[in-house]
Structures are given as C-alpha cells and as structure tokens.
Amino acid sequence: MLRVAVPNKGSLSEAATEMLVEAGYKQRRSTKDLTLTDAANEVEFYYLRPRDIAVYVGEGTLDVGISGRDLVLDSHADADVIMGLGFGSSTFRFAGRPGVADTVKDLAGKRIATSYAGVLQDHLAENGVDASVVRLDGAVESAVQLGVADVIADVVETGTTLRQAGLEVFGEPILQSEGVLIKRHGVEIPPNGLQQLVRRLEGVLIARNYVMMDYDIRAEDVDAATAVAPGLESPTVSPLHRQGWVAVRVMVQRAEAQRLMDQLWEVGARAILTTDIHACRI
C-alpha cells in the first residue's frame, strides 16, 4: 500500500483532510486515531506533526506526505515537492521596529528571532549576510520588545499582530509557502498508487478552480462567444429545437465566471448559468 503522511493538527490538517475526502479517500473520524487504512484505495494514512512529516518522508519511512513548503525547507529533509495543493498560503518576511532595516543586506551583525531557523539561515547565506539567528518555538513577535532580538523573521498574514507589537515588515519576502505533496528525493515510489493520488488531487484543484458554464446563442454568434470563453480545448456545441440556435457548454475559471457571463451576454448569449464541478480528470 501507498503510505501517506497527513498533518495531525492545525490548519494544514483540516485542509489536507478535506482535500483527501474530496479526492475519494477515507479519513479518520477521531483526532485520536494515529493511522487509518483505506483498503479500497490501497493507501495507509499516518497522522503526524506537520513539522515532522518531511523528516519521515525524507528518511523513506513513509512514501509521500502533505506538509507546508516552509516546513519542508526548514527541515532540510531529503524530500522533493511533487505538487502544490492550493491551501495554507503564507508569506515569510522580516519585521522590525520602523527604521531598523530596509533590506536583508542591512541585517549584517544583527540578531534575528525566528521559528524557522533552517529557512532563515539558507536565505541569509544566499544573500551573503552574516547575522545571528535566535531560534524560538511559537510566536516570536515579542522577541524585539524583550530584547532577545533586533528583528524577527516570521509568517505574515494580515500584519495585525506585528503592528500591535510595534513592528513593521521590510524587504522582499523570504518565502511564499503553501501546502505541498512531497516524496523522498531520488527514490522511485510504486507508480500506481502515487499516480492515482496525484491525479485525484489535481482533479480536486481543477474542480475547485473551474465551473461549467452553459448558455444558448444564435449559431452565427458562436465564434464571437468562443473568443470570449474558449474553454480548455473547445466548447461543446449542440443544436436546439429553436431554428438557428445552439446550446454551448464550456469550462471556465471560477474567478472569471461573472465577468465572462457579462461578456457573453453582450455577444448574444442567453440563459447563461454555471454549475459546480465535483470531480474531474483532465
């Protein structure tokens, strides 16, 4: 069976479990369950701390795992990213009191507090900056106020917590992170189970990001409508009972659906509607 590591708690856990359920896999019903066997799909799931998953996969103990890109890089585990999963987006940035620094180059000789020492040390090395890294577990926003560090490097979402601590972000982002599927570097995994997992996860991503759009239009206006919404390959066009009219079905990006409906109306489309896609293979 394919052995898959899944985050056991936190936002990554909830999003990963939801995605796997959408992909047709069984998932645990209780957070106390440490393993689950999905015999029908020939997969064994292991629920582990998100920060440890890359280590287990990198050592070959488990075949693949779901973790955050930041956690994978921070671990320095011998693991490769197979695909991004579209959830758990975050930005890793520097922050400090106003005027303390403008770029990473200004951090030479300073103390930087972080929970992601591996990511930070790699970034400093890439930029040729010699600084002291203070590793802390959990929130680091108080490190400057308490005199432990001059600046911090941390995940930034809205920035509200930083502002409350009297800090502001500066410089370019260190890392853009998201949930990712990983495997051990240089090791071939039995193809059937992994290929099925990847196809299913890709199907979930497409189903989340696209909708089916249907509309009626005069046959003479199909070319104009197709120019607006060409679909992934080409639209499906079917004749209607009404002479000179056809029904069109096309796949469009969910985020663009409302704008496309407006444009299709302008070129003569009527009875325009969208429906969700629950599963697909492209």
Short mmCIF file of C-alpha atoms in Angstrom, two decimals:
data_model
loop_
_atom_site.label_atom_id
_atom_site.label_comp_id
_atom_site.label_asym_id
_atom_site.label_seq_id
_atom_site.Cartn_x
_atom_site.Cartn_y
_atom_site.Cartn_z
CA MET A 1 0.00 0.00 0.00
CA LEU A 2 1.00 3.61 -0.54
CA ARG A 3 1.99 5.13 2.84
CA VAL A 4 0.89 8.76 3.16
CA ALA A 5 1.70 11.20 5.99
CA VAL A 6 -1.03 13.72 6.84
CA PRO A 7 -0.80 16.66 9.30
CA ASN A 8 -2.46 15.69 12.59
CA LYS A 9 -3.49 19.17 13.75
CA GLY A 10 -3.80 22.82 12.77
CA SER A 11 -4.99 24.50 9.60
CA LEU A 12 -2.89 22.23 7.39
CA SER A 13 -4.59 19.19 8.93
CA GLU A 14 -8.12 20.44 8.29
CA ALA A 15 -7.38 21.49 4.70
CA ALA A 16 -5.48 18.29 3.87
CA THR A 17 -8.22 16.06 5.29
CA GLU A 18 -10.91 17.94 3.39
CA MET A 19 -8.97 17.64 0.14
CA LEU A 20 -8.35 13.91 0.59
CA VAL A 21 -12.05 13.32 1.28
CA GLU A 22 -12.94 15.25 -1.88
CA ALA A 23 -10.43 13.05 -3.71
CA GLY A 24 -12.35 9.94 -2.63
CA TYR A 25 -10.16 8.70 0.24
CA LYS A 26 -11.32 7.62 3.68
CA GLN A 27 -10.13 9.76 6.56
CA ARG A 28 -10.11 9.31 10.31
CA ARG A 29 -13.21 10.19 12.33
CA SER A 30 -11.38 10.97 15.56
CA THR A 31 -8.29 13.10 16.13
CA LYS A 32 -7.10 10.36 18.50
CA ASP A 33 -6.59 7.98 15.56
CA LEU A 34 -2.93 7.88 14.54
CA THR A 35 -3.37 5.68 11.46
CA LEU A 36 -6.08 4.69 9.01
CA THR A 37 -6.13 2.04 6.30
CA ASP A 38 -8.15 2.72 3.15
CA ALA A 39 -8.16 -0.80 1.72
CA ALA A 40 -10.37 0.09 -1.25
CA ASN A 41 -7.78 2.61 -2.49
CA GLU A 42 -4.74 0.69 -1.20
CA VAL A 43 -3.48 3.57 0.92
CA GLU A 44 -2.35 3.78 4.55
CA PHE A 45 -2.56 7.19 6.21
CA TYR A 46 -0.35 8.23 9.14
CA TYR A 47 -1.25 11.36 11.13
CA LEU A 48 1.87 13.19 12.28
CA ARG A 49 3.05 16.60 13.47
CA PRO A 50 3.30 18.84 10.37
CA ARG A 51 6.90 19.76 11.21
CA ASP A 52 7.93 16.07 11.35
CA ILE A 53 6.38 14.89 8.09
CA ALA A 54 9.25 15.93 5.83
CA VAL A 55 11.69 14.03 8.07
CA TYR A 56 9.70 10.78 7.87
CA VAL A 57 9.34 11.10 4.09
CA GLY A 58 12.97 12.14 3.61
CA GLU A 59 14.16 9.10 5.57
CA GLY A 60 11.96 6.80 3.48
CA THR A 61 9.86 5.67 6.43
CA LEU A 62 6.76 6.86 4.55
CA ASP A 63 6.29 7.18 0.79
CA VAL A 64 4.71 10.62 0.47
CA GLY A 65 3.36 13.30 2.75
CA ILE A 66 1.42 16.55 2.93
CA SER A 67 3.14 19.44 4.68
CA GLY A 68 3.89 23.13 4.28
CA ARG A 69 6.58 24.21 1.82
CA ASP A 70 8.14 26.30 4.61
CA LEU A 71 8.30 23.30 6.95
CA VAL A 72 9.85 21.11 4.26
CA LEU A 73 12.59 23.63 3.51
CA ASP A 74 13.16 24.38 7.18
CA SER A 75 13.70 20.69 7.97
CA HIS A 76 16.46 20.26 5.35
CA ALA A 77 14.95 16.81 4.83
CA ASP A 78 15.89 14.81 1.74
CA ALA A 79 12.48 15.38 0.16
CA ASP A 80 11.17 16.83 -3.12
CA VAL A 81 7.92 18.70 -3.77
CA ILE A 82 5.64 16.81 -6.17
CA MET A 83 2.89 19.43 -6.42
CA GLY A 84 1.35 22.43 -4.68
CA LEU A 85 -2.06 21.84 -3.14
CA GLY A 86 -3.59 25.32 -3.19
CA PHE A 87 -4.18 25.73 0.56
CA GLY A 88 -2.23 27.03 3.55
CA SER A 89 -0.81 30.03 1.67
CA SER A 90 1.51 32.19 3.75
CA THR A 91 4.37 34.66 3.33
CA PHE A 92 7.58 34.52 5.35
CA ARG A 93 9.04 38.00 5.94
CA PHE A 94 11.35 40.15 8.06
CA ALA A 95 9.85 42.59 10.54
CA GLY A 96 11.29 45.08 13.00
CA ARG A 97 10.83 48.48 14.53
CA PRO A 98 10.50 51.32 12.00
CA GLY A 99 13.85 52.29 10.54
CA VAL A 100 15.83 49.32 11.83
CA ALA A 101 16.47 47.98 8.30
CA ASP A 102 15.27 48.28 4.72
CA THR A 103 16.75 45.19 3.05
CA VAL A 104 18.29 41.87 4.01
CA LYS A 105 21.74 43.42 3.50
CA ASP A 106 21.08 45.74 6.45
CA LEU A 107 20.84 42.75 8.80
CA ALA A 108 24.58 42.03 8.94
CA GLY A 109 25.62 41.66 12.58
CA LYS A 110 22.06 41.80 13.90
CA ARG A 111 20.11 39.23 15.94
CA ILE A 112 17.12 37.70 14.15
CA ALA A 113 14.50 35.68 16.04
CA THR A 114 12.53 33.01 14.18
CA SER A 115 10.77 29.66 14.44
CA TYR A 116 12.15 28.72 11.02
CA ALA A 117 15.90 28.73 11.55
CA GLY A 118 16.62 26.50 8.55
CA VAL A 119 14.75 28.72 6.08
CA LEU A 120 16.29 31.87 7.57
CA GLN A 121 19.87 30.57 7.58
CA ASP A 122 19.56 29.48 3.96
CA HIS A 123 18.21 32.89 2.96
CA LEU A 124 20.98 34.76 4.79
CA ALA A 125 23.62 32.52 3.20
CA GLU A 126 22.17 33.10 -0.28
CA ASN A 127 22.49 36.86 0.28
CA GLY A 128 25.92 36.73 1.88
CA VAL A 129 24.70 38.16 5.19
CA ASP A 130 26.37 37.21 8.49
CA ALA A 131 23.78 37.56 11.25
CA SER A 132 22.91 35.78 14.50
CA VAL A 133 19.85 33.50 14.32
CA VAL A 134 17.86 33.16 17.55
CA ARG A 135 15.62 30.11 17.34
CA LEU A 136 12.32 30.33 19.22
CA ASP A 137 9.34 27.98 19.30
CA GLY A 138 5.94 29.55 18.68
CA ALA A 139 5.18 33.27 18.48
CA VAL A 140 8.24 35.49 18.04
CA GLU A 141 6.58 38.93 17.94
CA SER A 142 7.71 39.76 21.49
CA ALA A 143 11.38 38.97 20.86
CA VAL A 144 12.29 42.56 19.94
CA GLN A 145 10.42 44.14 22.85
CA LEU A 146 12.01 41.71 25.31
CA GLY A 147 15.48 42.41 23.94
CA VAL A 148 16.11 38.90 22.62
CA ALA A 149 16.50 40.06 19.01
CA ASP A 150 16.82 43.15 16.83
CA VAL A 151 14.36 41.89 14.18
CA ILE A 152 12.23 38.82 13.56
CA ALA A 153 11.53 36.57 10.58
CA ASP A 154 8.08 35.03 10.64
CA VAL A 155 4.95 34.10 8.75
CA VAL A 156 2.92 37.22 7.98
CA GLU A 157 -0.78 37.15 7.11
CA THR A 158 -2.58 40.43 7.84
CA GLY A 159 0.24 42.06 9.82
CA THR A 160 -2.11 42.98 12.68
CA THR A 161 -0.12 41.09 15.33
CA LEU A 162 3.10 42.74 14.17
CA ARG A 163 1.63 46.22 14.36
CA GLN A 164 0.36 45.51 17.87
CA ALA A 165 3.94 44.67 18.81
CA GLY A 166 5.22 47.90 17.24
CA LEU A 167 6.80 46.13 14.26
CA GLU A 168 6.52 46.54 10.50
CA VAL A 169 7.62 44.33 7.62
CA PHE A 170 10.54 45.33 5.42
CA GLY A 171 12.48 43.98 2.47
CA GLU A 172 11.42 41.38 -0.06
CA PRO A 173 9.52 38.25 1.06
CA ILE A 174 11.80 35.44 2.18
CA LEU A 175 9.46 32.68 1.05
CA GLN A 176 5.96 32.11 -0.33
CA SER A 177 4.58 28.93 1.19
CA GLU A 178 1.58 26.64 0.71
CA GLY A 179 0.56 23.07 1.40
CA VAL A 180 2.55 20.64 -0.78
CA LEU A 181 2.74 16.93 -1.57
CA ILE A 182 6.28 15.59 -1.10
CA LYS A 183 8.26 12.40 -1.69
CA ARG A 184 11.78 11.24 -0.83
CA HIS A 185 14.44 12.64 -3.15
CA GLY A 186 15.73 10.24 -5.80
CA VAL A 187 13.53 7.31 -4.76
CA GLU A 188 11.02 5.69 -7.08
CA ILE A 189 7.64 5.05 -5.46
CA PRO A 190 5.38 2.23 -6.73
CA PRO A 191 3.71 4.15 -9.56
CA ASN A 192 0.09 3.05 -9.43
CA GLY A 193 -0.83 4.39 -6.01
CA LEU A 194 1.14 7.63 -6.37
CA GLN A 195 -0.15 8.36 -9.87
CA GLN A 196 -3.70 7.80 -8.69
CA LEU A 197 -3.17 10.12 -5.70
CA VAL A 198 -1.70 12.87 -7.86
CA ARG A 199 -4.45 12.58 -10.49
CA ARG A 200 -7.13 12.75 -7.83
CA LEU A 201 -5.58 15.76 -6.10
CA GLU A 202 -5.18 17.51 -9.44
CA GLY A 203 -8.85 16.77 -10.10
CA VAL A 204 -9.83 18.39 -6.81
CA LEU A 205 -7.81 21.51 -7.61
CA ILE A 206 -9.43 21.83 -11.03
CA ALA A 207 -12.91 21.23 -9.62
CA ARG A 208 -12.32 23.96 -7.04
CA ASN A 209 -10.99 26.46 -9.55
CA TYR A 210 -13.32 25.87 -12.50
CA VAL A 211 -17.06 25.77 -13.16
CA MET A 212 -19.13 24.54 -16.09
CA MET A 213 -20.89 27.33 -17.97
CA ASP A 214 -23.90 26.69 -20.20
CA TYR A 215 -25.69 29.16 -22.44
CA ASP A 216 -27.90 29.42 -25.53
CA ILE A 217 -26.86 31.53 -28.50
CA ARG A 218 -27.54 32.02 -32.21
CA ALA A 219 -25.34 29.75 -34.31
CA GLU A 220 -23.94 32.75 -36.16
CA ASP A 221 -22.62 34.20 -32.87
CA VAL A 222 -20.81 31.09 -31.64
CA ASP A 223 -17.42 32.25 -32.92
CA ALA A 224 -17.71 35.54 -31.03
CA ALA A 225 -18.73 33.70 -27.86
CA THR A 226 -15.91 31.20 -28.23
CA ALA A 227 -13.43 34.06 -28.46
CA VAL A 228 -14.69 35.20 -25.05
CA ALA A 229 -14.70 31.73 -23.43
CA PRO A 230 -12.72 29.17 -25.44
CA GLY A 231 -12.62 26.52 -22.69
CA LEU A 232 -9.72 24.17 -22.01
CA GLU A 233 -9.84 22.69 -25.51
CA SER A 234 -13.03 23.86 -27.20
CA PRO A 235 -16.71 24.29 -26.22
CA THR A 236 -19.34 21.60 -26.66
CA VAL A 237 -21.99 22.87 -29.12
CA SER A 238 -25.37 21.16 -29.54
CA PRO A 239 -28.33 22.18 -31.77
CA LEU A 240 -31.52 23.41 -30.11
CA HIS A 241 -35.10 22.79 -31.25
CA ARG A 242 -35.35 26.50 -31.99
CA GLN A 243 -34.09 27.03 -35.53
CA GLY A 244 -30.72 28.78 -35.75
CA TRP A 245 -29.92 28.45 -32.05
CA VAL A 246 -27.42 26.18 -30.26
CA ALA A 247 -26.59 25.25 -26.68
CA VAL A 248 -22.97 25.73 -25.62
CA ARG A 249 -21.14 24.18 -22.67
CA VAL A 250 -17.66 25.35 -21.68
CA MET A 251 -15.31 25.06 -18.72
CA VAL A 252 -14.20 28.42 -17.26
CA GLN A 253 -12.22 29.64 -14.27
CA ARG A 254 -14.45 30.21 -11.26
CA ALA A 255 -12.87 33.59 -10.50
CA GLU A 256 -13.63 34.81 -14.05
CA ALA A 257 -17.17 33.45 -14.28
CA GLN A 258 -19.11 36.65 -13.56
CA ARG A 259 -17.03 38.75 -15.94
CA LEU A 260 -17.37 36.14 -18.69
CA MET A 261 -21.14 35.98 -18.21
CA ASP A 262 -21.32 39.75 -18.77
CA GLN A 263 -19.22 39.49 -21.94
CA LEU A 264 -21.17 36.52 -23.28
CA TRP A 265 -24.41 38.43 -22.77
CA GLU A 266 -23.01 41.29 -24.82
CA VAL A 267 -22.30 38.98 -27.79
CA GLY A 268 -25.80 37.46 -27.71
CA ALA A 269 -25.70 34.58 -25.23
CA ARG A 270 -28.86 33.97 -23.19
CA ALA A 271 -29.94 31.60 -20.39
CA ILE A 272 -26.37 31.66 -19.05
CA LEU A 273 -25.78 29.52 -15.98
CA THR A 274 -22.90 27.99 -14.07
CA THR A 275 -22.66 24.71 -12.15
CA ASP A 276 -20.01 23.40 -9.78
CA ILE A 277 -17.65 20.61 -10.77
CA HIS A 278 -17.36 17.97 -8.04
CA ALA A 279 -14.72 15.77 -9.65
CA CYS A 280 -12.84 15.64 -12.92
CA ARG A 281 -9.86 14.31 -14.84
CA ILE A 282 -8.22 16.49 -17.47
#
